[in-house]
């Protein structure tokens, strides 16, 4: 009789919220009334709609199918390829459209931040970007909001470019003015010494012709403190966590070349895609190398709260009014571009949740 050998310890209690058998999702957001929204960027799957709401277990295009159909005659009014969605806790769903299917240069007028009124399910306002903000290399990745500053609040967006400078894009929601901050800074750039390893294998771009090159993505993960005064962020290909005062980000009298002196380093938190802040100031972050989720307390202490073989690339997080942490698990690392053209993903992708006994961080007073 063979002895039972010790095995790796797994922990964390998850519930399956939704199983996806179609296109691969990346984003999730739960509104203050418990509505659940997801998005599907156009990375090669058959994406019939890039934003959806889960209604009675079914995916429905949101806010309408027409909005999700690219209208080349009016690209600004239609969703091109949405990477992130964020419900702000006060009746609006913010849709971050990369305008860049398959990571191509953003189409003219396609990259935008769209405010959708959840009470009427109609677009309230669209914020577009000038060519000095959204560069040919830009990939708008995630967004956080704070309505306690400025005339109508501010949005902070990560540029997670794979071939250009990373940055944090700051948007004045009152007048629509936007500008790049920490452009190409060390804290928003890929860690050149980081070698990601997922499921025991080095993660790198592997082309069908046999050629390979490193996997490098700039600032991606994003979270904001409950008082809106601190922005936490991290490059996708890095294990490091950084933060900066949002006041310093907004203050254009501080030259961008001098802004890095306002950056605080928090240490290694693991390599994260998604990140979110709870109402107690806890930062929740994925660790895609270790199939894990951990939390970072305001004093800097870190704790792994879930380690599960089903967490195959924890992507976006959201905290619902039910005090659950929601996470999209999408096997991103198994995509064909990492495996010589062979798609190793196995459906379904999943939306999971776990109880954390913490409400989402507020965006307003």
Short mmCIF file of C-alpha atoms in Angstrom, two decimals:
data_model
loop_
_atom_site.label_atom_id
_atom_site.label_comp_id
_atom_site.label_asym_id
_atom_site.label_seq_id
_atom_site.Cartn_x
_atom_site.Cartn_y
_atom_site.Cartn_z
CA UNK A 1 0.00 0.00 0.00
CA UNK A 2 1.39 3.39 -1.04
CA UNK A 3 1.71 5.93 1.79
CA UNK A 4 -0.37 9.10 1.63
CA UNK A 5 2.17 11.85 1.05
CA UNK A 6 1.74 15.38 2.39
CA UNK A 7 0.11 17.83 -0.01
CA UNK A 8 0.06 21.59 -0.37
CA UNK A 9 -2.37 23.32 1.96
CA UNK A 10 -5.33 25.10 0.38
CA UNK A 11 -7.74 27.39 2.21
CA UNK A 12 -10.41 30.06 1.69
CA UNK A 13 -14.15 29.52 1.26
CA UNK A 14 -15.49 30.44 -2.18
CA UNK A 15 -18.91 30.37 -3.79
CA UNK A 16 -19.44 30.19 -7.54
CA UNK A 17 -21.50 33.18 -8.65
CA UNK A 18 -21.41 32.60 -12.41
CA UNK A 19 -19.73 30.25 -14.90
CA UNK A 20 -18.77 31.66 -18.31
CA UNK A 21 -18.84 29.33 -21.31
CA UNK A 22 -18.34 31.99 -24.00
CA UNK A 23 -15.79 34.78 -24.22
CA UNK A 24 -13.20 35.31 -21.48
CA UNK A 25 -14.18 37.99 -18.94
CA UNK A 26 -11.76 40.38 -17.23
CA UNK A 27 -13.78 42.89 -15.22
CA UNK A 28 -16.51 42.70 -12.60
CA UNK A 29 -18.28 45.32 -10.51
CA UNK A 30 -21.14 45.01 -8.04
CA UNK A 31 -23.35 48.08 -7.60
CA UNK A 32 -24.68 49.41 -4.29
CA UNK A 33 -27.98 47.64 -5.04
CA UNK A 34 -26.28 44.31 -5.77
CA UNK A 35 -26.41 44.39 -9.58
CA UNK A 36 -23.46 42.53 -11.11
CA UNK A 37 -21.70 43.76 -14.26
CA UNK A 38 -18.91 42.09 -16.22
CA UNK A 39 -16.85 42.96 -19.28
CA UNK A 40 -15.16 41.07 -22.08
CA UNK A 41 -12.29 42.79 -23.94
CA UNK A 42 -11.72 41.76 -27.54
CA UNK A 43 -8.58 39.67 -27.30
CA UNK A 44 -9.46 37.10 -29.95
CA UNK A 45 -12.53 35.36 -28.50
CA UNK A 46 -15.94 35.72 -30.12
CA UNK A 47 -17.11 38.74 -28.10
CA UNK A 48 -20.76 39.43 -28.90
CA UNK A 49 -20.96 42.24 -26.33
CA UNK A 50 -18.10 43.75 -24.38
CA UNK A 51 -20.18 44.83 -21.35
CA UNK A 52 -22.92 42.73 -19.76
CA UNK A 53 -25.10 42.49 -16.69
CA UNK A 54 -25.79 39.14 -15.03
CA UNK A 55 -29.58 38.96 -14.76
CA UNK A 56 -31.14 35.82 -13.26
CA UNK A 57 -28.06 33.83 -14.20
CA UNK A 58 -27.94 35.05 -17.80
CA UNK A 59 -25.67 37.56 -19.52
CA UNK A 60 -27.44 40.55 -21.02
CA UNK A 61 -25.61 43.20 -23.07
CA UNK A 62 -25.40 46.43 -21.12
CA UNK A 63 -26.72 49.08 -21.39
CA UNK A 64 -27.94 47.76 -24.74
CA UNK A 65 -26.81 45.55 -27.59
CA UNK A 66 -26.66 48.59 -29.85
CA UNK A 67 -24.12 50.28 -27.59
CA UNK A 68 -21.97 47.14 -27.75
CA UNK A 69 -21.95 47.10 -31.56
CA UNK A 70 -19.09 49.16 -32.95
CA UNK A 71 -20.43 52.03 -35.02
CA UNK A 72 -17.55 53.21 -37.19
CA UNK A 73 -19.53 56.34 -37.99
CA UNK A 74 -19.79 57.25 -34.31
CA UNK A 75 -17.05 55.33 -32.51
CA UNK A 76 -17.30 57.52 -29.41
CA UNK A 77 -20.90 56.44 -28.71
CA UNK A 78 -20.20 52.71 -28.97
CA UNK A 79 -18.11 50.34 -26.85
CA UNK A 80 -15.07 49.05 -28.73
CA UNK A 81 -13.19 46.80 -26.28
CA UNK A 82 -13.91 47.34 -22.60
CA UNK A 83 -11.27 46.32 -20.06
CA UNK A 84 -12.80 47.56 -16.79
CA UNK A 85 -16.11 48.60 -15.27
CA UNK A 86 -16.60 50.24 -11.88
CA UNK A 87 -19.89 50.96 -10.10
CA UNK A 88 -19.27 54.06 -8.00
CA UNK A 89 -21.73 53.40 -5.16
CA UNK A 90 -23.99 56.27 -6.12
CA UNK A 91 -25.87 55.17 -9.19
CA UNK A 92 -23.31 55.23 -11.99
CA UNK A 93 -21.39 52.49 -13.80
CA UNK A 94 -18.09 53.76 -15.19
CA UNK A 95 -16.99 51.93 -18.32
CA UNK A 96 -13.32 52.09 -19.34
CA UNK A 97 -13.02 51.42 -23.06
CA UNK A 98 -9.48 50.71 -24.28
CA UNK A 99 -10.50 51.33 -27.88
CA UNK A 100 -7.74 48.82 -28.62
CA UNK A 101 -8.89 45.34 -29.70
CA UNK A 102 -6.10 42.76 -29.52
CA UNK A 103 -3.82 45.37 -27.91
CA UNK A 104 -3.55 47.30 -31.18
CA UNK A 105 -3.03 51.07 -31.10
CA UNK A 106 -6.25 52.71 -29.86
CA UNK A 107 -8.61 53.66 -32.66
CA UNK A 108 -9.29 57.38 -33.02
CA UNK A 109 -11.94 58.36 -30.46
CA UNK A 110 -12.26 54.78 -29.23
CA UNK A 111 -10.42 55.11 -25.91
CA UNK A 112 -12.80 56.69 -23.41
CA UNK A 113 -14.36 56.70 -19.98
CA UNK A 114 -18.15 56.42 -20.09
CA UNK A 115 -20.60 57.19 -17.28
CA UNK A 116 -23.78 55.08 -17.47
CA UNK A 117 -26.77 56.02 -15.31
CA UNK A 118 -27.89 52.85 -13.55
CA UNK A 119 -31.39 54.16 -12.89
CA UNK A 120 -32.15 54.79 -16.58
CA UNK A 121 -29.53 52.47 -18.13
CA UNK A 122 -28.44 55.24 -20.47
CA UNK A 123 -25.13 56.97 -21.11
CA UNK A 124 -24.85 60.19 -19.12
CA UNK A 125 -21.43 61.43 -20.19
CA UNK A 126 -18.40 60.39 -22.24
CA UNK A 127 -14.83 61.46 -21.56
CA UNK A 128 -12.41 61.16 -24.47
CA UNK A 129 -8.68 61.75 -24.46
CA UNK A 130 -6.21 63.82 -26.47
CA UNK A 131 -3.27 62.27 -28.28
CA UNK A 132 -0.82 63.40 -25.60
CA UNK A 133 -2.81 61.40 -22.99
CA UNK A 134 -3.72 58.25 -24.89
CA UNK A 135 -0.59 57.42 -26.85
CA UNK A 136 -0.34 54.92 -29.73
CA UNK A 137 1.11 52.51 -27.13
CA UNK A 138 -1.53 53.14 -24.44
CA UNK A 139 -3.71 50.39 -23.00
CA UNK A 140 -6.17 51.84 -20.47
CA UNK A 141 -6.55 49.18 -17.82
CA UNK A 142 -8.32 50.11 -14.59
CA UNK A 143 -10.04 53.11 -13.02
CA UNK A 144 -10.76 54.41 -9.53
CA UNK A 145 -12.96 57.38 -8.61
CA UNK A 146 -13.25 60.01 -5.91
CA UNK A 147 -16.07 62.56 -5.83
CA UNK A 148 -14.84 64.50 -2.78
CA UNK A 149 -12.43 66.69 -4.74
CA UNK A 150 -12.93 69.10 -7.63
CA UNK A 151 -16.21 70.26 -9.08
CA UNK A 152 -17.39 66.77 -10.09
CA UNK A 153 -14.66 64.48 -8.76
CA UNK A 154 -11.60 62.85 -10.29
CA UNK A 155 -10.83 59.54 -11.99
CA UNK A 156 -7.47 57.79 -11.90
CA UNK A 157 -6.65 55.35 -14.69
CA UNK A 158 -3.68 53.04 -15.21
CA UNK A 159 -1.92 52.77 -18.57
CA UNK A 160 -0.59 49.20 -18.61
CA UNK A 161 1.23 49.46 -21.93
CA UNK A 162 3.38 46.54 -23.04
CA UNK A 163 5.51 48.57 -25.45
CA UNK A 164 5.42 52.15 -24.21
CA UNK A 165 5.54 54.11 -20.97
CA UNK A 166 3.27 53.16 -18.11
CA UNK A 167 1.46 55.96 -16.33
CA UNK A 168 -1.48 57.03 -14.23
CA UNK A 169 -3.96 59.15 -16.18
CA UNK A 170 -5.72 61.75 -14.04
CA UNK A 171 -9.14 62.96 -15.23
CA UNK A 172 -10.98 66.01 -13.93
CA UNK A 173 -14.59 64.82 -14.22
CA UNK A 174 -15.87 68.39 -14.16
CA UNK A 175 -14.24 69.69 -17.33
CA UNK A 176 -12.87 66.47 -18.81
CA UNK A 177 -9.26 67.62 -18.69
CA UNK A 178 -6.88 64.65 -18.46
CA UNK A 179 -3.13 64.36 -18.08
CA UNK A 180 -0.49 61.67 -17.62
CA UNK A 181 1.39 61.32 -14.33
CA UNK A 182 4.37 59.14 -13.36
CA UNK A 183 4.87 58.70 -17.09
CA UNK A 184 7.54 56.03 -17.54
CA UNK A 185 8.46 56.16 -13.85
CA UNK A 186 10.04 53.13 -12.20
CA UNK A 187 6.90 52.56 -10.10
CA UNK A 188 4.59 52.44 -13.15
CA UNK A 189 6.99 50.39 -15.30
CA UNK A 190 7.42 46.61 -15.57
CA UNK A 191 10.05 45.20 -13.22
CA UNK A 192 12.89 44.28 -15.64
CA UNK A 193 14.17 41.61 -13.23
CA UNK A 194 10.79 39.95 -12.63
CA UNK A 195 10.25 36.53 -14.17
CA UNK A 196 6.61 35.48 -13.68
CA UNK A 197 5.95 31.83 -12.99
CA UNK A 198 2.39 30.48 -13.11
CA UNK A 199 1.35 26.84 -12.63
CA UNK A 200 5.02 26.01 -12.22
CA UNK A 201 6.07 27.41 -15.61
CA UNK A 202 7.70 30.65 -16.71
CA UNK A 203 5.15 32.95 -18.31
CA UNK A 204 6.39 34.57 -21.50
CA UNK A 205 5.11 35.39 -24.96
CA UNK A 206 5.57 32.34 -27.18
CA UNK A 207 4.68 32.76 -30.84
CA UNK A 208 3.49 30.05 -33.25
CA UNK A 209 6.76 30.42 -35.22
CA UNK A 210 8.72 29.39 -32.12
CA UNK A 211 10.02 32.83 -31.24
CA UNK A 212 9.68 34.08 -27.69
CA UNK A 213 9.99 37.38 -25.83
CA UNK A 214 9.45 38.46 -22.21
CA UNK A 215 6.00 39.22 -20.85
CA UNK A 216 6.05 42.86 -19.76
CA UNK A 217 3.07 45.00 -18.72
CA UNK A 218 3.18 48.34 -16.93
CA UNK A 219 0.94 49.84 -14.20
CA UNK A 220 -2.25 47.81 -13.91
CA UNK A 221 -3.51 47.10 -10.37
CA UNK A 222 -5.26 50.05 -8.78
CA UNK A 223 -6.99 50.79 -5.46
CA UNK A 224 -7.93 53.96 -3.60
CA UNK A 225 -8.10 54.56 0.14
CA UNK A 226 -11.50 55.05 1.81
CA UNK A 227 -10.85 58.78 2.21
CA UNK A 228 -9.69 59.14 -1.40
CA UNK A 229 -6.31 60.54 -0.36
CA UNK A 230 -4.04 57.62 -1.29
CA UNK A 231 -3.83 55.70 -4.56
CA UNK A 232 -2.29 52.23 -4.47
CA UNK A 233 -0.95 50.78 -7.71
CA UNK A 234 1.36 48.16 -9.18
CA UNK A 235 2.69 47.08 -12.57
CA UNK A 236 1.27 43.76 -13.75
CA UNK A 237 4.70 42.20 -14.17
CA UNK A 238 6.04 43.03 -10.73
CA UNK A 239 5.54 41.86 -7.16
CA UNK A 240 5.94 45.36 -5.73
CA UNK A 241 3.23 47.62 -4.27
CA UNK A 242 3.40 51.42 -4.47
CA UNK A 243 1.20 54.29 -3.39
CA UNK A 244 1.04 58.03 -3.90
CA UNK A 245 -0.96 60.94 -2.54
CA UNK A 246 -3.83 61.76 -4.89
CA UNK A 247 -3.29 65.42 -4.03
CA UNK A 248 0.23 65.19 -5.46
CA UNK A 249 -1.11 63.44 -8.57
CA UNK A 250 -3.59 66.26 -9.17
CA UNK A 251 -1.09 69.03 -8.44
CA UNK A 252 0.37 69.93 -11.81
CA UNK A 253 2.71 72.45 -10.23
CA UNK A 254 4.73 69.37 -9.25
CA UNK A 255 6.66 68.47 -12.39
CA UNK A 256 6.20 64.86 -13.43
CA UNK A 257 9.96 64.29 -13.29
CA UNK A 258 9.81 65.19 -9.56
CA UNK A 259 6.64 63.29 -8.73
CA UNK A 260 8.38 60.00 -7.90
CA UNK A 261 9.66 61.49 -4.65
CA UNK A 262 6.04 61.39 -3.44
CA UNK A 263 5.77 57.64 -4.13
CA UNK A 264 5.72 55.28 -1.15
CA UNK A 265 6.98 51.70 -1.43
CA UNK A 266 5.05 49.04 0.50
CA UNK A 267 7.13 45.95 -0.29
CA UNK A 268 6.27 42.73 -2.07
CA UNK A 269 2.61 41.77 -2.17
CA UNK A 270 2.86 39.13 -4.90
CA UNK A 271 2.20 39.65 -8.60
CA UNK A 272 -1.28 41.10 -9.00
CA UNK A 273 -3.73 41.80 -11.76
CA UNK A 274 -6.72 42.96 -9.72
CA UNK A 275 -6.73 45.06 -6.56
CA UNK A 276 -9.48 46.74 -4.51
CA UNK A 277 -9.88 48.61 -1.21
CA UNK A 278 -12.41 47.91 1.50
CA UNK A 279 -14.11 50.45 3.74
CA UNK A 280 -11.71 49.67 6.61
CA UNK A 281 -8.74 50.59 4.45
CA UNK A 282 -7.74 47.01 3.68
CA UNK A 283 -6.24 46.49 0.24
CA UNK A 284 -7.16 43.16 -1.38
CA UNK A 285 -4.81 41.92 -4.10
CA UNK A 286 -4.48 38.85 -6.23
CA UNK A 287 -1.32 36.77 -6.49
CA UNK A 288 -1.53 35.10 -9.88
CA UNK A 289 1.74 33.20 -9.40
CA UNK A 290 0.43 31.38 -6.33
CA UNK A 291 -3.31 31.00 -7.00
CA UNK A 292 -3.90 33.24 -4.04
CA UNK A 293 -5.59 36.35 -2.69
CA UNK A 294 -4.06 38.40 0.06
CA UNK A 295 -4.91 41.48 2.03
CA UNK A 296 -2.69 44.38 3.04
CA UNK A 297 -3.71 46.20 6.20
CA UNK A 298 -3.25 49.99 6.55
CA UNK A 299 -0.19 49.35 8.76
CA UNK A 300 1.45 47.34 5.96
CA UNK A 301 0.87 43.87 7.41
CA UNK A 302 0.02 41.29 4.74
CA UNK A 303 -1.94 38.08 5.04
CA UNK A 304 -2.96 35.45 2.50
CA UNK A 305 -6.72 34.93 2.88
CA UNK A 306 -7.24 32.38 0.10
CA UNK A 307 -5.05 29.82 -1.63
CA UNK A 308 -6.97 27.56 -3.99
CA UNK A 309 -6.08 25.65 -7.18
CA UNK A 310 -9.26 27.04 -8.78
CA UNK A 311 -7.89 30.59 -8.59
CA UNK A 312 -6.31 30.30 -12.03
CA UNK A 313 -5.36 33.93 -12.58
CA UNK A 314 -7.42 36.16 -10.27
CA UNK A 315 -8.19 39.17 -12.43
CA UNK A 316 -10.54 41.97 -11.31
CA UNK A 317 -11.96 42.39 -7.80
CA UNK A 318 -15.12 44.08 -6.54
CA UNK A 319 -16.65 44.35 -3.08
CA UNK A 320 -20.42 44.15 -2.92
CA UNK A 321 -22.91 45.64 -0.45
CA UNK A 322 -23.23 42.08 0.87
CA UNK A 323 -19.63 42.34 2.19
CA UNK A 324 -18.38 39.71 -0.23
CA UNK A 325 -15.21 40.01 -2.27
CA UNK A 326 -15.97 39.13 -5.90
CA UNK A 327 -13.20 37.96 -8.23
CA UNK A 328 -13.03 37.05 -11.90
CA UNK A 329 -10.92 33.94 -12.55
CA UNK A 330 -10.10 33.69 -16.25
CA UNK A 331 -6.99 31.58 -16.90
CA UNK A 332 -5.36 34.54 -18.67
CA UNK A 333 -1.95 32.83 -18.56
CA UNK A 334 -3.26 29.89 -20.61
CA UNK A 335 -4.04 32.04 -23.66
CA UNK A 336 -2.60 30.97 -26.99
CA UNK A 337 -0.13 33.87 -27.12
CA UNK A 338 1.79 32.33 -24.23
CA UNK A 339 1.86 28.79 -25.66
CA UNK A 340 3.03 28.92 -29.29
CA UNK A 341 -0.52 29.51 -30.55
CA UNK A 342 -2.18 26.75 -28.52
CA UNK A 343 -5.12 27.87 -26.40
CA UNK A 344 -4.87 25.92 -23.13
CA UNK A 345 -7.83 27.56 -21.39
CA UNK A 346 -10.60 25.24 -20.23
CA UNK A 347 -14.12 26.54 -19.87
CA UNK A 348 -15.87 27.63 -17.84
CA UNK A 349 -14.21 30.78 -16.59
CA UNK A 350 -15.68 31.82 -13.27
CA UNK A 351 -16.88 34.61 -11.04
CA UNK A 352 -16.25 33.62 -7.42
CA UNK A 353 -16.95 35.34 -4.15
CA UNK A 354 -15.81 35.02 -0.55
CA UNK A 355 -17.07 36.67 2.63
CA UNK A 356 -14.75 39.37 3.98
CA UNK A 357 -17.09 41.25 6.39
CA UNK A 358 -16.08 44.59 4.91
CA UNK A 359 -17.99 47.06 2.80
CA UNK A 360 -16.42 48.69 -0.28
CA UNK A 361 -14.43 51.88 0.17
CA UNK A 362 -16.72 54.88 -0.35
CA UNK A 363 -16.18 57.30 -3.23
CA UNK A 364 -18.07 60.17 -1.63
CA UNK A 365 -18.71 61.74 1.79
#
